CSV table of N, CA and C in Angstrom, one decimal:
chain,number,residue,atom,x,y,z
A,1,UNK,N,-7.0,12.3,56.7
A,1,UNK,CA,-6.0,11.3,56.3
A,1,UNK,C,-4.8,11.3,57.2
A,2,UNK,N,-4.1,10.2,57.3
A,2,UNK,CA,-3.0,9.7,58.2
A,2,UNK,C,-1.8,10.5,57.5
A,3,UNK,N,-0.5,10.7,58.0
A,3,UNK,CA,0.3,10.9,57.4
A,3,UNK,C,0.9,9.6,56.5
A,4,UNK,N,1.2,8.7,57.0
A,4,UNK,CA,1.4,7.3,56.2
A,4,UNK,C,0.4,7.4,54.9
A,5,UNK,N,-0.9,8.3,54.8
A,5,UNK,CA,-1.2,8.0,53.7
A,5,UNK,C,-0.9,8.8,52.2
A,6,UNK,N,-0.3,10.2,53.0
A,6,UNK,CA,0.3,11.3,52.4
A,6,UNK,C,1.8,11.0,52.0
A,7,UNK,N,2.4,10.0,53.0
A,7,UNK,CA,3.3,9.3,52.4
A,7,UNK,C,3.0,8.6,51.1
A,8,UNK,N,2.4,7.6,51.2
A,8,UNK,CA,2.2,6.8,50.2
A,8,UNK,C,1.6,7.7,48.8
A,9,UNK,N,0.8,8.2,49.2
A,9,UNK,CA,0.5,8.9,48.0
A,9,UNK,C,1.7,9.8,47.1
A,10,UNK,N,2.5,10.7,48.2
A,10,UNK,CA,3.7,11.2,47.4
A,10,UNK,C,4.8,10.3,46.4
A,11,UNK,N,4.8,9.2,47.3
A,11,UNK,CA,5.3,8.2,46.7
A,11,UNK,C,4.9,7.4,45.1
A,12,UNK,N,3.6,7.2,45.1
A,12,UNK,CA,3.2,7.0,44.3
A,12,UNK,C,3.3,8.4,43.1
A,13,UNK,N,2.8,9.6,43.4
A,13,UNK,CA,3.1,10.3,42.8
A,13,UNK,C,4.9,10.4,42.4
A,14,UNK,N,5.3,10.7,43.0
A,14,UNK,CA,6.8,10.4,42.1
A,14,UNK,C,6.9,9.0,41.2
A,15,UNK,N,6.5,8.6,41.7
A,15,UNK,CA,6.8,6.6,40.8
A,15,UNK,C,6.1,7.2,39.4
A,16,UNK,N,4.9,7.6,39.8
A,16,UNK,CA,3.9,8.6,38.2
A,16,UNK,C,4.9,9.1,37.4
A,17,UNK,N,5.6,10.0,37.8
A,17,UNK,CA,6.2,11.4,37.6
A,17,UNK,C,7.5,10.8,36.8
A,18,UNK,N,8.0,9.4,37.5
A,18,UNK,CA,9.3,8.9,36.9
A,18,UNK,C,8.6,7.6,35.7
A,19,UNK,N,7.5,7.2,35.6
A,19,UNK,CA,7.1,6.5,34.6
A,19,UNK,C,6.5,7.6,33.4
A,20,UNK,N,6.6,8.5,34.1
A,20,UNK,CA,5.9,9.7,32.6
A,20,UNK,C,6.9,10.0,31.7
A,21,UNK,N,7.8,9.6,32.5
A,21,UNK,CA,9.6,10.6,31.9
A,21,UNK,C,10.1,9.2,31.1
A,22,UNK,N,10.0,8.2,31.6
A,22,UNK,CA,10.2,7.2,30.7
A,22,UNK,C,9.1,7.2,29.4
A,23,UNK,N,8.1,7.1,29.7
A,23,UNK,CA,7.4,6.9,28.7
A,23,UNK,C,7.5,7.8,27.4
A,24,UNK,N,7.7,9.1,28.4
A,24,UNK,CA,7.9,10.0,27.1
A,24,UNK,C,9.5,9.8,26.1
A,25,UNK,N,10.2,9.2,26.8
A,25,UNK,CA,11.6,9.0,26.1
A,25,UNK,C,11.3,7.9,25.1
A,26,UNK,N,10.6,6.9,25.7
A,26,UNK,CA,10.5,5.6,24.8
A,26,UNK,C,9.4,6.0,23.8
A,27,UNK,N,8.6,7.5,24.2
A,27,UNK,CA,8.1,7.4,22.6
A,27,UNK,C,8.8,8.7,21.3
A,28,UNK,N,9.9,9.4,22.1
A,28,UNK,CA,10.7,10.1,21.2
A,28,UNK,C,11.1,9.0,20.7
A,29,UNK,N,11.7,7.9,20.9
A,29,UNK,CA,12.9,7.1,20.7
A,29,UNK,C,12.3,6.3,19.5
A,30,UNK,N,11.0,6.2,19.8
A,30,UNK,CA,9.8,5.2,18.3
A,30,UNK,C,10.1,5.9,17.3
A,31,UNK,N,9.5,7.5,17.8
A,31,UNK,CA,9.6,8.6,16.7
A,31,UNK,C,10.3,8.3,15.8
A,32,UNK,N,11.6,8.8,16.2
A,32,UNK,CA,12.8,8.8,15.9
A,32,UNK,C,13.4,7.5,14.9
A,33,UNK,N,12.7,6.4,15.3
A,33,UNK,CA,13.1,5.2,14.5
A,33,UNK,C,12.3,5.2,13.4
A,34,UNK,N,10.9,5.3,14.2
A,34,UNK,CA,9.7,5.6,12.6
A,34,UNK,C,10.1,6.6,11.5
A,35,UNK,N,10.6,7.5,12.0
A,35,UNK,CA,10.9,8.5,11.0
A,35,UNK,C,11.9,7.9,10.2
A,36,UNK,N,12.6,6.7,9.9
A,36,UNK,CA,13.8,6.6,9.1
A,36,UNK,C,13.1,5.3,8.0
A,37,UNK,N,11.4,5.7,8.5
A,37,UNK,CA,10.8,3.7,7.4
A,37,UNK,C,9.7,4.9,6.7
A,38,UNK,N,10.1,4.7,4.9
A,38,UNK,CA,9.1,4.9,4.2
A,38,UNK,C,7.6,4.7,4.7
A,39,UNK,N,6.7,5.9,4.3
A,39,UNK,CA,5.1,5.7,4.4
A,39,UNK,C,4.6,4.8,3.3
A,40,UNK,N,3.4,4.2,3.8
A,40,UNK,CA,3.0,3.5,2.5
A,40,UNK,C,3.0,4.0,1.4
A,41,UNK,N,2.8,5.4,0.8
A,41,UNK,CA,2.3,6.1,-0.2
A,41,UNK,C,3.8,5.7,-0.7
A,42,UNK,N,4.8,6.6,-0.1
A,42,UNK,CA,6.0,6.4,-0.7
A,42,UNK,C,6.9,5.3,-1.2
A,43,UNK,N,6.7,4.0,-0.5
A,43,UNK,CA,6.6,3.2,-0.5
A,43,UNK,C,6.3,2.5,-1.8
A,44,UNK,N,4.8,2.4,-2.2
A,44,UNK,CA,4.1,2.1,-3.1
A,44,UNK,C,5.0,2.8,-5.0
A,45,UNK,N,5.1,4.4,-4.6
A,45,UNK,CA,5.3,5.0,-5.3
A,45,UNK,C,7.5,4.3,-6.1
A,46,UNK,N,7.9,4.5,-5.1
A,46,UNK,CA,8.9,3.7,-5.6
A,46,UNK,C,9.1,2.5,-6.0
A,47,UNK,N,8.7,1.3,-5.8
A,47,UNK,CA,8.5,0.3,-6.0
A,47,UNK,C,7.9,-0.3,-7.4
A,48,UNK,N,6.5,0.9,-7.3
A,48,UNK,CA,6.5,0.6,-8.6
A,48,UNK,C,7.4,1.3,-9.5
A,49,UNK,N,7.9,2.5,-9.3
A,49,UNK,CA,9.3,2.9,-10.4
A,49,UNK,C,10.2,1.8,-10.8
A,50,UNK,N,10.8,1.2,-9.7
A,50,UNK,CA,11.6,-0.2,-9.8
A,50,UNK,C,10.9,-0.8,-10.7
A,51,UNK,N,9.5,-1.1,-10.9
A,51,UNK,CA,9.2,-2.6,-11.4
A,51,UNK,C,8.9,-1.8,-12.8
A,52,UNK,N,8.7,-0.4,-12.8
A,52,UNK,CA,8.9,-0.1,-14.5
A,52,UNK,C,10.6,0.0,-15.1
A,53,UNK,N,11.6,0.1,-14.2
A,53,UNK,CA,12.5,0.0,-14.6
A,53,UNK,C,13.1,-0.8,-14.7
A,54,UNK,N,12.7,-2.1,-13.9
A,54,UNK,CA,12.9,-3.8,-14.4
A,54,UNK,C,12.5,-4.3,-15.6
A,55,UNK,N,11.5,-3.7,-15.6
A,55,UNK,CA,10.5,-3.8,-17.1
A,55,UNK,C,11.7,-3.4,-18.3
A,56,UNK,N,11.5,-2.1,-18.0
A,56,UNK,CA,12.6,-1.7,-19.1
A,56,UNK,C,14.4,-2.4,-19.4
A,57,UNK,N,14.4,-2.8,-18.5
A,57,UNK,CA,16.0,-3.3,-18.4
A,57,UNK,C,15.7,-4.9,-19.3
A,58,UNK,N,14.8,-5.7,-18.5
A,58,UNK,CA,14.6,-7.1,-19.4
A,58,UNK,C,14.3,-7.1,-21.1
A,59,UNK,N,13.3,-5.7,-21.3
A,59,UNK,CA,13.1,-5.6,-23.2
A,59,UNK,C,14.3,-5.5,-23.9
A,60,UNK,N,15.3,-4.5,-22.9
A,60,UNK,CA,16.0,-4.3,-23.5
A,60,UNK,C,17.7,-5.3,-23.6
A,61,UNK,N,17.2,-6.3,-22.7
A,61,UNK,CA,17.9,-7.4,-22.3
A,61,UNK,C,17.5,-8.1,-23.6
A,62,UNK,N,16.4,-8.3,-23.3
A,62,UNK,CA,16.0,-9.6,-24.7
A,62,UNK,C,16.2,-9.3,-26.1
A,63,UNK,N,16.0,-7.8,-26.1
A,63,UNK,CA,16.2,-7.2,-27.3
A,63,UNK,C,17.6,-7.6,-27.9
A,64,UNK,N,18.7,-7.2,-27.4
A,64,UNK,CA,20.3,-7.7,-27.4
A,64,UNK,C,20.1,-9.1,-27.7
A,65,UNK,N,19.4,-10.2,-26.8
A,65,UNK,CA,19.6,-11.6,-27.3
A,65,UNK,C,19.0,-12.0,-28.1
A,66,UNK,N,18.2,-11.3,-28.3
A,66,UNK,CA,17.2,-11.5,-30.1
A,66,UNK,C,18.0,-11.2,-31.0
A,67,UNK,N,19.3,-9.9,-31.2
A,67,UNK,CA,19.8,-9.9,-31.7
A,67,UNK,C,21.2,-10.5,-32.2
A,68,UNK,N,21.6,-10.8,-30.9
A,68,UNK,CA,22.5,-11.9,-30.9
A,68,UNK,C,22.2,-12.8,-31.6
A,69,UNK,N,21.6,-13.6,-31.3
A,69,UNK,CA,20.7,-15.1,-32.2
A,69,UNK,C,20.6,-14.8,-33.2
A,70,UNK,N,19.9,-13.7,-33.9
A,70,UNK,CA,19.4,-13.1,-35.3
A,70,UNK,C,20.9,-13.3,-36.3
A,71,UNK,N,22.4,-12.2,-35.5
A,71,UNK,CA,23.2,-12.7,-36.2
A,71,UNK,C,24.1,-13.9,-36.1
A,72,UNK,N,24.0,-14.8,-35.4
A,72,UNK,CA,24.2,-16.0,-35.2
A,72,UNK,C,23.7,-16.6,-36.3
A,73,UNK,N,22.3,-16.6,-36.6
A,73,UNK,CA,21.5,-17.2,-37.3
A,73,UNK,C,21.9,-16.9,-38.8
A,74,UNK,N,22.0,-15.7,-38.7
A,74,UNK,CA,22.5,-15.2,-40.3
A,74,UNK,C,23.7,-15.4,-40.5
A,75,UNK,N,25.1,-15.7,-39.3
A,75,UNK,CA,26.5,-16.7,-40.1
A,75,UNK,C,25.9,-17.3,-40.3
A,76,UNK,N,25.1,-18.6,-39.6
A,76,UNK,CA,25.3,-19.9,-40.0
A,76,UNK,C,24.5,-20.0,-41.5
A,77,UNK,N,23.4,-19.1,-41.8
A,77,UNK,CA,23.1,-18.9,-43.4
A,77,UNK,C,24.1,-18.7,-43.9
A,78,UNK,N,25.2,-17.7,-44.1
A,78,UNK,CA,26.3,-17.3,-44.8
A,78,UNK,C,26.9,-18.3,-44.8
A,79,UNK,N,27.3,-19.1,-43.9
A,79,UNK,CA,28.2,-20.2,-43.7
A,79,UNK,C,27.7,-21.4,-45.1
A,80,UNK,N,26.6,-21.5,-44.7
A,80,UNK,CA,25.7,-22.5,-45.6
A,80,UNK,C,26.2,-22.3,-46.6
A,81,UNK,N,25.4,-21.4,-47.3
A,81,UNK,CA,25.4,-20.3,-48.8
A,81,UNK,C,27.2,-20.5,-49.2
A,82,UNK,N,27.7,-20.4,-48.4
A,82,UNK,CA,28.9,-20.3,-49.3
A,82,UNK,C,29.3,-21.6,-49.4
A,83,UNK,N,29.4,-23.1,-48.9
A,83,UNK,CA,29.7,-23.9,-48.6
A,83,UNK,C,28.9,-24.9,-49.9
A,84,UNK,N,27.7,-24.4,-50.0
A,84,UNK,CA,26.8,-24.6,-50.9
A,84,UNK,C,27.7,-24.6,-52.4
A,85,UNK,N,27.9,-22.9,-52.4
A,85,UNK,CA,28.9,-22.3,-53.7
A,85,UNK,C,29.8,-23.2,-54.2
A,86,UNK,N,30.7,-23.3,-53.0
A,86,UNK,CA,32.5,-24.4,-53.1
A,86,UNK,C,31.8,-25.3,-53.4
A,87,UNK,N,31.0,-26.2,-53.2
A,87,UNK,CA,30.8,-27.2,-53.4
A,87,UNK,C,29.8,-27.1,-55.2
A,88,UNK,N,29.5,-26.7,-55.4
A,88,UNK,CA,29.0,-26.6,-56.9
A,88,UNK,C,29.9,-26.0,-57.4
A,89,UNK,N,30.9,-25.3,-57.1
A,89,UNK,CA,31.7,-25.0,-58.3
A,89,UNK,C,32.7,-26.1,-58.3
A,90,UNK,N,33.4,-26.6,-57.5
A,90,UNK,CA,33.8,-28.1,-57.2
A,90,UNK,C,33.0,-29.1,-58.3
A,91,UNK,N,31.8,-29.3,-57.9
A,91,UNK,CA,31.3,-29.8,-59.3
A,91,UNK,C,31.2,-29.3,-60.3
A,92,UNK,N,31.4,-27.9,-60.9
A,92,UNK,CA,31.2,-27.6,-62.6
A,92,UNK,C,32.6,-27.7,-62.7
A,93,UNK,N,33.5,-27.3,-62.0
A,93,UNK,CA,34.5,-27.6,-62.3
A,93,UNK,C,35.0,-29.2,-62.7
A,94,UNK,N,34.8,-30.4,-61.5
A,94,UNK,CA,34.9,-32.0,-62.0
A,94,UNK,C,34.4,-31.9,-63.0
A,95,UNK,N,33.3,-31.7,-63.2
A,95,UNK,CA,32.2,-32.0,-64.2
A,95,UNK,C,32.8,-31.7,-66.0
């Protein structure tokens, strides 16, 4: 072989040598990012905790406005009921 081709080859060899060193930085640097995103397993596993804790937050949501209404429902009986009363004693009294 020529020396021009021992050149070129060293050359190429360093260009190698300086794309290895990148490469390997650009794949610490993935690492590095990957490591900060949940695995699916984990992933899966919290989410569904969320959606049993959603669960539980809405029963107990509706439960309160069931009961809200319930006593709502029961003034406006009481309201009735007595209104009912005035008004017939109003009449035994006229009467």
């Amino acid at each position: 072989m020529e020396q021009k081709d021992y050149e070129r080859i060293a050359t190429l060899e360093t260009q190698l040598a300086a794309l290895s060193k990148s490469l390997e930085r650009i794949e610490n640097k993935l690492d590095a990012y990957s490591a900060n995103f949940l695995t699916r397993n984990e992933a899966e596993l919290r989410f569904g905790q969320m959606e049993t804790r959603l669960k539980q937050i809405e029963t107990r949501l509706d439960k309160q406005e069931r009961n809200k209404k319930d006593t709502i429902s029961l003034l406006v009986s009481a309201a009735a009921v007595a209104v009912t009363f005035i008004f017939s004693l109003l009449n035994y009294l006229k009467g």
